[in-house]
JSON list of C-alpha atoms in Angstrom, two decimals:
[
{"chain": "A", "resi": 59, "resn": "UNK", "atom": "CA", "xyz": [0.06, -0.41, 0.01]},
{"chain": "A", "resi": 60, "resn": "UNK", "atom": "CA", "xyz": [1.27, 3.24, -0.98]},
{"chain": "A", "resi": 61, "resn": "UNK", "atom": "CA", "xyz": [2.36, 5.69, 2.18]},
{"chain": "A", "resi": 62, "resn": "UNK", "atom": "CA", "xyz": [-0.49, 7.95, 3.22]},
{"chain": "A", "resi": 63, "resn": "UNK", "atom": "CA", "xyz": [-0.10, 11.98, 2.13]},
{"chain": "A", "resi": 64, "resn": "UNK", "atom": "CA", "xyz": [-0.23, 14.06, 5.55]},
{"chain": "A", "resi": 65, "resn": "UNK", "atom": "CA", "xyz": [-0.42, 17.79, 5.34]},
{"chain": "A", "resi": 66, "resn": "UNK", "atom": "CA", "xyz": [1.90, 18.77, 8.00]},
{"chain": "A", "resi": 67, "resn": "UNK", "atom": "CA", "xyz": [1.30, 22.78, 7.57]},
{"chain": "A", "resi": 68, "resn": "UNK", "atom": "CA", "xyz": [-0.38, 25.16, 5.52]},
{"chain": "A", "resi": 69, "resn": "UNK", "atom": "CA", "xyz": [0.17, 28.95, 4.87]},
{"chain": "A", "resi": 70, "resn": "UNK", "atom": "CA", "xyz": [-0.59, 31.57, 2.18]},
{"chain": "A", "resi": 71, "resn": "UNK", "atom": "CA", "xyz": [2.71, 33.37, 2.14]},
{"chain": "A", "resi": 72, "resn": "UNK", "atom": "CA", "xyz": [5.95, 32.64, 0.74]},
{"chain": "A", "resi": 73, "resn": "UNK", "atom": "CA", "xyz": [8.10, 33.71, 3.32]},
{"chain": "A", "resi": 74, "resn": "UNK", "atom": "CA", "xyz": [6.18, 31.78, 5.65]},
{"chain": "A", "resi": 75, "resn": "UNK", "atom": "CA", "xyz": [6.17, 28.40, 3.85]},
{"chain": "A", "resi": 76, "resn": "UNK", "atom": "CA", "xyz": [10.19, 28.79, 3.69]},
{"chain": "A", "resi": 77, "resn": "UNK", "atom": "CA", "xyz": [9.75, 28.95, 7.52]},
{"chain": "A", "resi": 78, "resn": "UNK", "atom": "CA", "xyz": [7.33, 26.31, 7.73]},
{"chain": "A", "resi": 79, "resn": "UNK", "atom": "CA", "xyz": [9.91, 24.26, 5.21]},
{"chain": "A", "resi": 80, "resn": "UNK", "atom": "CA", "xyz": [12.81, 24.70, 8.05]},
{"chain": "A", "resi": 81, "resn": "UNK", "atom": "CA", "xyz": [11.05, 24.62, 10.49]},
{"chain": "A", "resi": 82, "resn": "UNK", "atom": "CA", "xyz": [8.51, 20.99, 9.54]},
{"chain": "A", "resi": 83, "resn": "UNK", "atom": "CA", "xyz": [10.63, 19.73, 7.25]},
{"chain": "A", "resi": 84, "resn": "UNK", "atom": "CA", "xyz": [8.23, 18.13, 5.08]},
{"chain": "A", "resi": 85, "resn": "UNK", "atom": "CA", "xyz": [9.30, 15.45, 2.23]},
{"chain": "A", "resi": 86, "resn": "UNK", "atom": "CA", "xyz": [7.22, 17.71, -0.15]},
{"chain": "A", "resi": 87, "resn": "UNK", "atom": "CA", "xyz": [6.13, 21.36, -0.13]},
{"chain": "A", "resi": 88, "resn": "UNK", "atom": "CA", "xyz": [3.59, 22.05, -2.49]},
{"chain": "A", "resi": 89, "resn": "UNK", "atom": "CA", "xyz": [3.33, 25.69, -3.48]},
{"chain": "A", "resi": 90, "resn": "UNK", "atom": "CA", "xyz": [1.73, 28.42, -6.08]},
{"chain": "A", "resi": 91, "resn": "UNK", "atom": "CA", "xyz": [3.91, 30.75, -7.96]},
{"chain": "A", "resi": 92, "resn": "UNK", "atom": "CA", "xyz": [1.59, 34.11, -7.26]},
{"chain": "A", "resi": 93, "resn": "UNK", "atom": "CA", "xyz": [2.31, 34.64, -2.69]},
{"chain": "A", "resi": 94, "resn": "UNK", "atom": "CA", "xyz": [2.93, 37.57, -0.86]},
{"chain": "A", "resi": 95, "resn": "UNK", "atom": "CA", "xyz": [6.24, 38.25, 0.15]},
{"chain": "A", "resi": 96, "resn": "UNK", "atom": "CA", "xyz": [7.99, 35.45, -1.85]},
{"chain": "A", "resi": 97, "resn": "UNK", "atom": "CA", "xyz": [6.75, 34.06, -4.87]},
{"chain": "A", "resi": 98, "resn": "UNK", "atom": "CA", "xyz": [6.91, 30.27, -5.64]},
{"chain": "A", "resi": 99, "resn": "UNK", "atom": "CA", "xyz": [10.09, 30.61, -7.35]},
{"chain": "A", "resi": 100, "resn": "UNK", "atom": "CA", "xyz": [11.58, 32.53, -4.95]},
{"chain": "A", "resi": 101, "resn": "UNK", "atom": "CA", "xyz": [10.28, 29.85, -2.21]},
{"chain": "A", "resi": 102, "resn": "UNK", "atom": "CA", "xyz": [11.58, 26.82, -4.43]},
{"chain": "A", "resi": 103, "resn": "UNK", "atom": "CA", "xyz": [14.86, 28.48, -4.73]},
{"chain": "A", "resi": 104, "resn": "UNK", "atom": "CA", "xyz": [15.18, 29.76, -0.84]},
{"chain": "A", "resi": 105, "resn": "UNK", "atom": "CA", "xyz": [14.66, 25.93, -0.26]},
{"chain": "A", "resi": 106, "resn": "UNK", "atom": "CA", "xyz": [16.90, 24.50, -2.64]},
{"chain": "A", "resi": 107, "resn": "UNK", "atom": "CA", "xyz": [19.72, 27.06, -1.48]},
{"chain": "A", "resi": 108, "resn": "UNK", "atom": "CA", "xyz": [19.21, 26.01, 2.45]},
{"chain": "A", "resi": 109, "resn": "UNK", "atom": "CA", "xyz": [20.13, 22.64, 1.55]},
{"chain": "A", "resi": 110, "resn": "UNK", "atom": "CA", "xyz": [16.79, 21.21, 3.13]},
{"chain": "A", "resi": 111, "resn": "UNK", "atom": "CA", "xyz": [15.61, 17.64, 2.57]},
{"chain": "A", "resi": 112, "resn": "UNK", "atom": "CA", "xyz": [12.59, 19.29, 1.18]},
{"chain": "A", "resi": 113, "resn": "UNK", "atom": "CA", "xyz": [11.50, 18.69, -2.43]},
{"chain": "A", "resi": 114, "resn": "UNK", "atom": "CA", "xyz": [9.24, 21.47, -4.51]},
{"chain": "A", "resi": 115, "resn": "UNK", "atom": "CA", "xyz": [6.25, 21.05, -6.19]},
{"chain": "A", "resi": 116, "resn": "UNK", "atom": "CA", "xyz": [4.86, 23.97, -7.91]},
{"chain": "A", "resi": 117, "resn": "UNK", "atom": "CA", "xyz": [0.75, 23.87, -8.41]},
{"chain": "A", "resi": 118, "resn": "UNK", "atom": "CA", "xyz": [-0.36, 26.58, -10.59]},
{"chain": "A", "resi": 119, "resn": "UNK", "atom": "CA", "xyz": [-2.73, 27.93, -13.38]},
{"chain": "A", "resi": 120, "resn": "UNK", "atom": "CA", "xyz": [0.31, 29.57, -14.81]},
{"chain": "A", "resi": 121, "resn": "UNK", "atom": "CA", "xyz": [2.25, 27.89, -17.02]},
{"chain": "A", "resi": 122, "resn": "UNK", "atom": "CA", "xyz": [3.95, 29.51, -19.60]},
{"chain": "A", "resi": 123, "resn": "UNK", "atom": "CA", "xyz": [7.48, 28.13, -20.68]},
{"chain": "A", "resi": 124, "resn": "UNK", "atom": "CA", "xyz": [9.21, 31.36, -18.51]},
{"chain": "A", "resi": 125, "resn": "UNK", "atom": "CA", "xyz": [7.02, 30.08, -15.31]},
{"chain": "A", "resi": 126, "resn": "UNK", "atom": "CA", "xyz": [8.58, 26.26, -15.97]},
{"chain": "A", "resi": 127, "resn": "UNK", "atom": "CA", "xyz": [11.87, 27.14, -16.95]},
{"chain": "A", "resi": 128, "resn": "UNK", "atom": "CA", "xyz": [11.91, 29.52, -13.82]},
{"chain": "A", "resi": 129, "resn": "UNK", "atom": "CA", "xyz": [10.62, 26.87, -11.80]},
{"chain": "A", "resi": 130, "resn": "UNK", "atom": "CA", "xyz": [12.90, 24.67, -12.50]},
{"chain": "A", "resi": 131, "resn": "UNK", "atom": "CA", "xyz": [15.96, 26.99, -12.71]},
{"chain": "A", "resi": 132, "resn": "UNK", "atom": "CA", "xyz": [14.78, 27.42, -9.07]},
{"chain": "A", "resi": 133, "resn": "UNK", "atom": "CA", "xyz": [15.51, 24.03, -8.09]},
{"chain": "A", "resi": 134, "resn": "UNK", "atom": "CA", "xyz": [11.52, 22.83, -8.09]},
{"chain": "A", "resi": 135, "resn": "UNK", "atom": "CA", "xyz": [11.23, 18.77, -8.59]},
{"chain": "A", "resi": 136, "resn": "UNK", "atom": "CA", "xyz": [7.92, 19.56, -9.86]},
{"chain": "A", "resi": 137, "resn": "UNK", "atom": "CA", "xyz": [5.50, 21.60, -12.01]},
{"chain": "A", "resi": 138, "resn": "UNK", "atom": "CA", "xyz": [1.96, 20.65, -12.03]},
{"chain": "A", "resi": 139, "resn": "UNK", "atom": "CA", "xyz": [-1.56, 22.98, -13.47]},
{"chain": "A", "resi": 140, "resn": "UNK", "atom": "CA", "xyz": [-3.98, 23.44, -10.88]},
{"chain": "A", "resi": 141, "resn": "UNK", "atom": "CA", "xyz": [-6.68, 21.83, -13.29]},
{"chain": "A", "resi": 142, "resn": "UNK", "atom": "CA", "xyz": [-4.68, 18.38, -13.03]},
{"chain": "A", "resi": 143, "resn": "UNK", "atom": "CA", "xyz": [-7.05, 15.57, -11.95]},
{"chain": "A", "resi": 144, "resn": "UNK", "atom": "CA", "xyz": [-6.40, 14.72, -8.08]},
{"chain": "A", "resi": 145, "resn": "UNK", "atom": "CA", "xyz": [-4.88, 11.53, -8.78]},
{"chain": "A", "resi": 146, "resn": "UNK", "atom": "CA", "xyz": [-2.41, 13.00, -11.11]},
{"chain": "A", "resi": 147, "resn": "UNK", "atom": "CA", "xyz": [-1.48, 15.45, -8.12]},
{"chain": "A", "resi": 148, "resn": "UNK", "atom": "CA", "xyz": [-1.66, 12.65, -5.40]},
{"chain": "A", "resi": 149, "resn": "UNK", "atom": "CA", "xyz": [1.00, 10.77, -8.13]},
{"chain": "A", "resi": 150, "resn": "UNK", "atom": "CA", "xyz": [3.05, 13.91, -8.38]},
{"chain": "A", "resi": 151, "resn": "UNK", "atom": "CA", "xyz": [3.54, 14.48, -5.06]},
{"chain": "A", "resi": 152, "resn": "UNK", "atom": "CA", "xyz": [5.13, 11.15, -4.06]},
{"chain": "A", "resi": 153, "resn": "UNK", "atom": "CA", "xyz": [7.31, 10.82, -7.42]},
{"chain": "A", "resi": 154, "resn": "UNK", "atom": "CA", "xyz": [8.66, 14.72, -6.10]},
{"chain": "A", "resi": 155, "resn": "UNK", "atom": "CA", "xyz": [9.08, 12.85, -2.66]},
{"chain": "A", "resi": 156, "resn": "UNK", "atom": "CA", "xyz": [10.89, 10.11, -4.01]},
{"chain": "A", "resi": 157, "resn": "UNK", "atom": "CA", "xyz": [13.59, 12.36, -5.82]},
{"chain": "A", "resi": 158, "resn": "UNK", "atom": "CA", "xyz": [11.76, 11.92, -9.25]},
{"chain": "A", "resi": 159, "resn": "UNK", "atom": "CA", "xyz": [11.01, 14.79, -11.14]},
{"chain": "A", "resi": 160, "resn": "UNK", "atom": "CA", "xyz": [7.18, 15.69, -13.03]},
{"chain": "A", "resi": 161, "resn": "UNK", "atom": "CA", "xyz": [5.95, 18.40, -15.05]},
{"chain": "A", "resi": 162, "resn": "UNK", "atom": "CA", "xyz": [2.85, 18.40, -16.76]},
{"chain": "A", "resi": 163, "resn": "UNK", "atom": "CA", "xyz": [2.96, 16.40, -20.09]},
{"chain": "A", "resi": 164, "resn": "UNK", "atom": "CA", "xyz": [1.29, 19.34, -22.30]},
{"chain": "A", "resi": 165, "resn": "UNK", "atom": "CA", "xyz": [3.75, 21.56, -20.57]},
{"chain": "A", "resi": 166, "resn": "UNK", "atom": "CA", "xyz": [6.89, 19.03, -20.98]},
{"chain": "A", "resi": 167, "resn": "UNK", "atom": "CA", "xyz": [6.03, 18.62, -24.82]},
{"chain": "A", "resi": 168, "resn": "UNK", "atom": "CA", "xyz": [6.33, 22.49, -25.46]},
{"chain": "A", "resi": 169, "resn": "UNK", "atom": "CA", "xyz": [9.99, 22.72, -22.92]},
{"chain": "A", "resi": 170, "resn": "UNK", "atom": "CA", "xyz": [11.23, 19.79, -25.15]},
{"chain": "A", "resi": 171, "resn": "UNK", "atom": "CA", "xyz": [10.65, 21.64, -28.21]},
{"chain": "A", "resi": 172, "resn": "UNK", "atom": "CA", "xyz": [12.68, 24.50, -26.81]},
{"chain": "A", "resi": 173, "resn": "UNK", "atom": "CA", "xyz": [15.19, 22.34, -25.49]},
{"chain": "A", "resi": 174, "resn": "UNK", "atom": "CA", "xyz": [15.58, 20.77, -28.82]},
{"chain": "A", "resi": 175, "resn": "UNK", "atom": "CA", "xyz": [15.89, 24.11, -30.61]},
{"chain": "A", "resi": 176, "resn": "UNK", "atom": "CA", "xyz": [18.49, 25.32, -28.37]},
{"chain": "A", "resi": 177, "resn": "UNK", "atom": "CA", "xyz": [21.14, 22.28, -28.72]},
{"chain": "A", "resi": 178, "resn": "UNK", "atom": "CA", "xyz": [23.82, 21.89, -30.90]},
{"chain": "A", "resi": 179, "resn": "UNK", "atom": "CA", "xyz": [23.52, 19.17, -33.84]},
{"chain": "A", "resi": 180, "resn": "UNK", "atom": "CA", "xyz": [24.31, 15.89, -32.15]},
{"chain": "A", "resi": 181, "resn": "UNK", "atom": "CA", "xyz": [27.10, 15.27, -34.46]},
{"chain": "A", "resi": 182, "resn": "UNK", "atom": "CA", "xyz": [29.09, 18.61, -32.71]},
{"chain": "A", "resi": 183, "resn": "UNK", "atom": "CA", "xyz": [27.88, 17.24, -29.34]},
{"chain": "A", "resi": 184, "resn": "UNK", "atom": "CA", "xyz": [30.40, 15.23, -27.73]},
{"chain": "A", "resi": 185, "resn": "UNK", "atom": "CA", "xyz": [29.09, 11.69, -26.28]},
{"chain": "A", "resi": 186, "resn": "UNK", "atom": "CA", "xyz": [32.32, 11.37, -23.86]},
{"chain": "A", "resi": 187, "resn": "UNK", "atom": "CA", "xyz": [30.17, 12.12, -20.96]},
{"chain": "A", "resi": 188, "resn": "UNK", "atom": "CA", "xyz": [27.92, 8.92, -21.17]},
{"chain": "A", "resi": 189, "resn": "UNK", "atom": "CA", "xyz": [31.09, 6.90, -21.84]},
{"chain": "A", "resi": 190, "resn": "UNK", "atom": "CA", "xyz": [31.21, 5.81, -18.13]},
{"chain": "A", "resi": 191, "resn": "UNK", "atom": "CA", "xyz": [27.69, 4.21, -18.41]},
{"chain": "A", "resi": 192, "resn": "UNK", "atom": "CA", "xyz": [27.02, 0.62, -19.45]},
{"chain": "A", "resi": 193, "resn": "UNK", "atom": "CA", "xyz": [24.73, -0.45, -21.91]},
{"chain": "A", "resi": 194, "resn": "UNK", "atom": "CA", "xyz": [21.99, -0.91, -19.82]},
{"chain": "A", "resi": 195, "resn": "UNK", "atom": "CA", "xyz": [22.25, 2.27, -17.96]},
{"chain": "A", "resi": 196, "resn": "UNK", "atom": "CA", "xyz": [22.18, 3.97, -21.47]},
{"chain": "A", "resi": 197, "resn": "UNK", "atom": "CA", "xyz": [19.16, 1.86, -22.00]},
{"chain": "A", "resi": 198, "resn": "UNK", "atom": "CA", "xyz": [17.65, 3.19, -18.42]},
{"chain": "A", "resi": 199, "resn": "UNK", "atom": "CA", "xyz": [18.68, 6.97, -19.27]},
{"chain": "A", "resi": 200, "resn": "UNK", "atom": "CA", "xyz": [16.81, 6.72, -22.36]},
{"chain": "A", "resi": 201, "resn": "UNK", "atom": "CA", "xyz": [13.60, 5.66, -20.60]},
{"chain": "A", "resi": 202, "resn": "UNK", "atom": "CA", "xyz": [14.24, 8.41, -18.40]},
{"chain": "A", "resi": 203, "resn": "UNK", "atom": "CA", "xyz": [14.62, 11.01, -21.20]},
{"chain": "A", "resi": 204, "resn": "UNK", "atom": "CA", "xyz": [11.02, 9.40, -22.36]},
{"chain": "A", "resi": 205, "resn": "UNK", "atom": "CA", "xyz": [9.62, 10.35, -19.20]},
{"chain": "A", "resi": 206, "resn": "UNK", "atom": "CA", "xyz": [8.92, 6.95, -17.96]},
{"chain": "A", "resi": 207, "resn": "UNK", "atom": "CA", "xyz": [8.87, 5.73, -14.51]},
{"chain": "A", "resi": 208, "resn": "UNK", "atom": "CA", "xyz": [10.86, 3.20, -12.51]},
{"chain": "A", "resi": 209, "resn": "UNK", "atom": "CA", "xyz": [7.73, 0.67, -12.83]},
{"chain": "A", "resi": 210, "resn": "UNK", "atom": "CA", "xyz": [7.28, 1.18, -16.59]},
{"chain": "A", "resi": 211, "resn": "UNK", "atom": "CA", "xyz": [11.03, 0.79, -17.26]},
{"chain": "A", "resi": 212, "resn": "UNK", "atom": "CA", "xyz": [11.14, -2.11, -15.10]},
{"chain": "A", "resi": 213, "resn": "UNK", "atom": "CA", "xyz": [8.23, -3.59, -17.45]},
{"chain": "A", "resi": 214, "resn": "UNK", "atom": "CA", "xyz": [10.19, -2.95, -20.51]},
{"chain": "A", "resi": 215, "resn": "UNK", "atom": "CA", "xyz": [13.28, -4.12, -19.62]},
{"chain": "A", "resi": 216, "resn": "UNK", "atom": "CA", "xyz": [12.04, -7.40, -17.97]},
{"chain": "A", "resi": 217, "resn": "UNK", "atom": "CA", "xyz": [13.52, -6.55, -14.62]},
{"chain": "A", "resi": 218, "resn": "UNK", "atom": "CA", "xyz": [12.91, -5.40, -10.96]},
{"chain": "A", "resi": 219, "resn": "UNK", "atom": "CA", "xyz": [11.93, -2.27, -10.14]},
{"chain": "A", "resi": 220, "resn": "UNK", "atom": "CA", "xyz": [14.64, -2.39, -7.46]},
{"chain": "A", "resi": 221, "resn": "UNK", "atom": "CA", "xyz": [17.38, -2.86, -10.31]},
{"chain": "A", "resi": 222, "resn": "UNK", "atom": "CA", "xyz": [16.18, 0.18, -12.36]},
{"chain": "A", "resi": 223, "resn": "UNK", "atom": "CA", "xyz": [16.09, 2.00, -8.76]},
{"chain": "A", "resi": 224, "resn": "UNK", "atom": "CA", "xyz": [19.93, 0.61, -8.81]},
{"chain": "A", "resi": 225, "resn": "UNK", "atom": "CA", "xyz": [20.56, 1.37, -12.29]},
{"chain": "A", "resi": 226, "resn": "UNK", "atom": "CA", "xyz": [18.87, 5.14, -12.01]},
{"chain": "A", "resi": 227, "resn": "UNK", "atom": "CA", "xyz": [21.26, 5.63, -9.26]},
{"chain": "A", "resi": 228, "resn": "UNK", "atom": "CA", "xyz": [24.55, 4.64, -10.88]},
{"chain": "A", "resi": 229, "resn": "UNK", "atom": "CA", "xyz": [23.21, 6.77, -13.76]},
{"chain": "A", "resi": 230, "resn": "UNK", "atom": "CA", "xyz": [23.13, 10.04, -11.64]},
{"chain": "A", "resi": 231, "resn": "UNK", "atom": "CA", "xyz": [25.96, 9.01, -9.76]},
{"chain": "A", "resi": 232, "resn": "UNK", "atom": "CA", "xyz": [28.31, 8.60, -12.75]},
{"chain": "A", "resi": 233, "resn": "UNK", "atom": "CA", "xyz": [26.90, 11.74, -14.84]},
{"chain": "A", "resi": 234, "resn": "UNK", "atom": "CA", "xyz": [27.36, 13.62, -11.42]},
{"chain": "A", "resi": 235, "resn": "UNK", "atom": "CA", "xyz": [23.49, 14.64, -12.04]},
{"chain": "A", "resi": 236, "resn": "UNK", "atom": "CA", "xyz": [21.12, 15.74, -8.77]},
{"chain": "A", "resi": 237, "resn": "UNK", "atom": "CA", "xyz": [18.01, 14.23, -10.13]},
{"chain": "A", "resi": 238, "resn": "UNK", "atom": "CA", "xyz": [15.80, 12.88, -13.09]},
{"chain": "A", "resi": 239, "resn": "UNK", "atom": "CA", "xyz": [15.17, 16.21, -14.72]},
{"chain": "A", "resi": 240, "resn": "UNK", "atom": "CA", "xyz": [19.01, 16.70, -15.00]},
{"chain": "A", "resi": 241, "resn": "UNK", "atom": "CA", "xyz": [19.45, 13.33, -16.47]},
{"chain": "A", "resi": 242, "resn": "UNK", "atom": "CA", "xyz": [16.73, 13.95, -19.11]},
{"chain": "A", "resi": 243, "resn": "UNK", "atom": "CA", "xyz": [18.42, 17.18, -20.02]},
{"chain": "A", "resi": 244, "resn": "UNK", "atom": "CA", "xyz": [22.11, 15.41, -20.62]},
{"chain": "A", "resi": 245, "resn": "UNK", "atom": "CA", "xyz": [20.43, 12.98, -22.82]},
{"chain": "A", "resi": 246, "resn": "UNK", "atom": "CA", "xyz": [18.81, 15.19, -25.43]},
{"chain": "A", "resi": 247, "resn": "UNK", "atom": "CA", "xyz": [22.17, 17.64, -25.01]},
{"chain": "A", "resi": 248, "resn": "UNK", "atom": "CA", "xyz": [24.23, 14.56, -25.75]},
{"chain": "A", "resi": 249, "resn": "UNK", "atom": "CA", "xyz": [22.14, 13.52, -28.77]},
{"chain": "A", "resi": 250, "resn": "UNK", "atom": "CA", "xyz": [21.22, 10.02, -26.94]},
{"chain": "A", "resi": 251, "resn": "UNK", "atom": "CA", "xyz": [17.99, 11.19, -27.31]},
{"chain": "A", "resi": 252, "resn": "UNK", "atom": "CA", "xyz": [16.21, 13.04, -29.72]},
{"chain": "A", "resi": 253, "resn": "UNK", "atom": "CA", "xyz": [12.68, 15.22, -29.79]},
{"chain": "A", "resi": 254, "resn": "UNK", "atom": "CA", "xyz": [9.78, 12.81, -31.04]},
{"chain": "A", "resi": 255, "resn": "UNK", "atom": "CA", "xyz": [12.05, 9.48, -30.87]}
]
């Protein structure tokens, strides 16, 4: 059975949200972007820079590319629209708490298109960064870049979810990456995965 989600604090103020995060150390802090005193991006940045063991999920009606990129830059682990179905929000909270990253699919499609435009041609990009990975770890990285969960990757590769978690950990460690979001960006930067593939 999945662990229960417990609300440990609430506020409508950004500065107070950061203070509650410091005091209560929740697994996930859910924030909106427009807030008094500190907006959602500033909240995510403050939590990340403080080195708190708290992941940030931004839940908002504002889903412009700039808002999403601002959230990622600020250190948020997730970005969902407020109109996401409740089950999707619960799944996002659990994914972010587990160290994963979540972006509303329609928003992710736009962001990936922008990332693809900004990337150099694969033939001009060195893939030496990926040389440290085994063939299986590269396969796992490809699945990560396509937005697959550990469970989905396990099914596709016909191994246990625990094995996939180990592979993901090795990928992040070998490539010196903080989280799955950085792994996805690297997969596109190196040309391992191409948009639409």
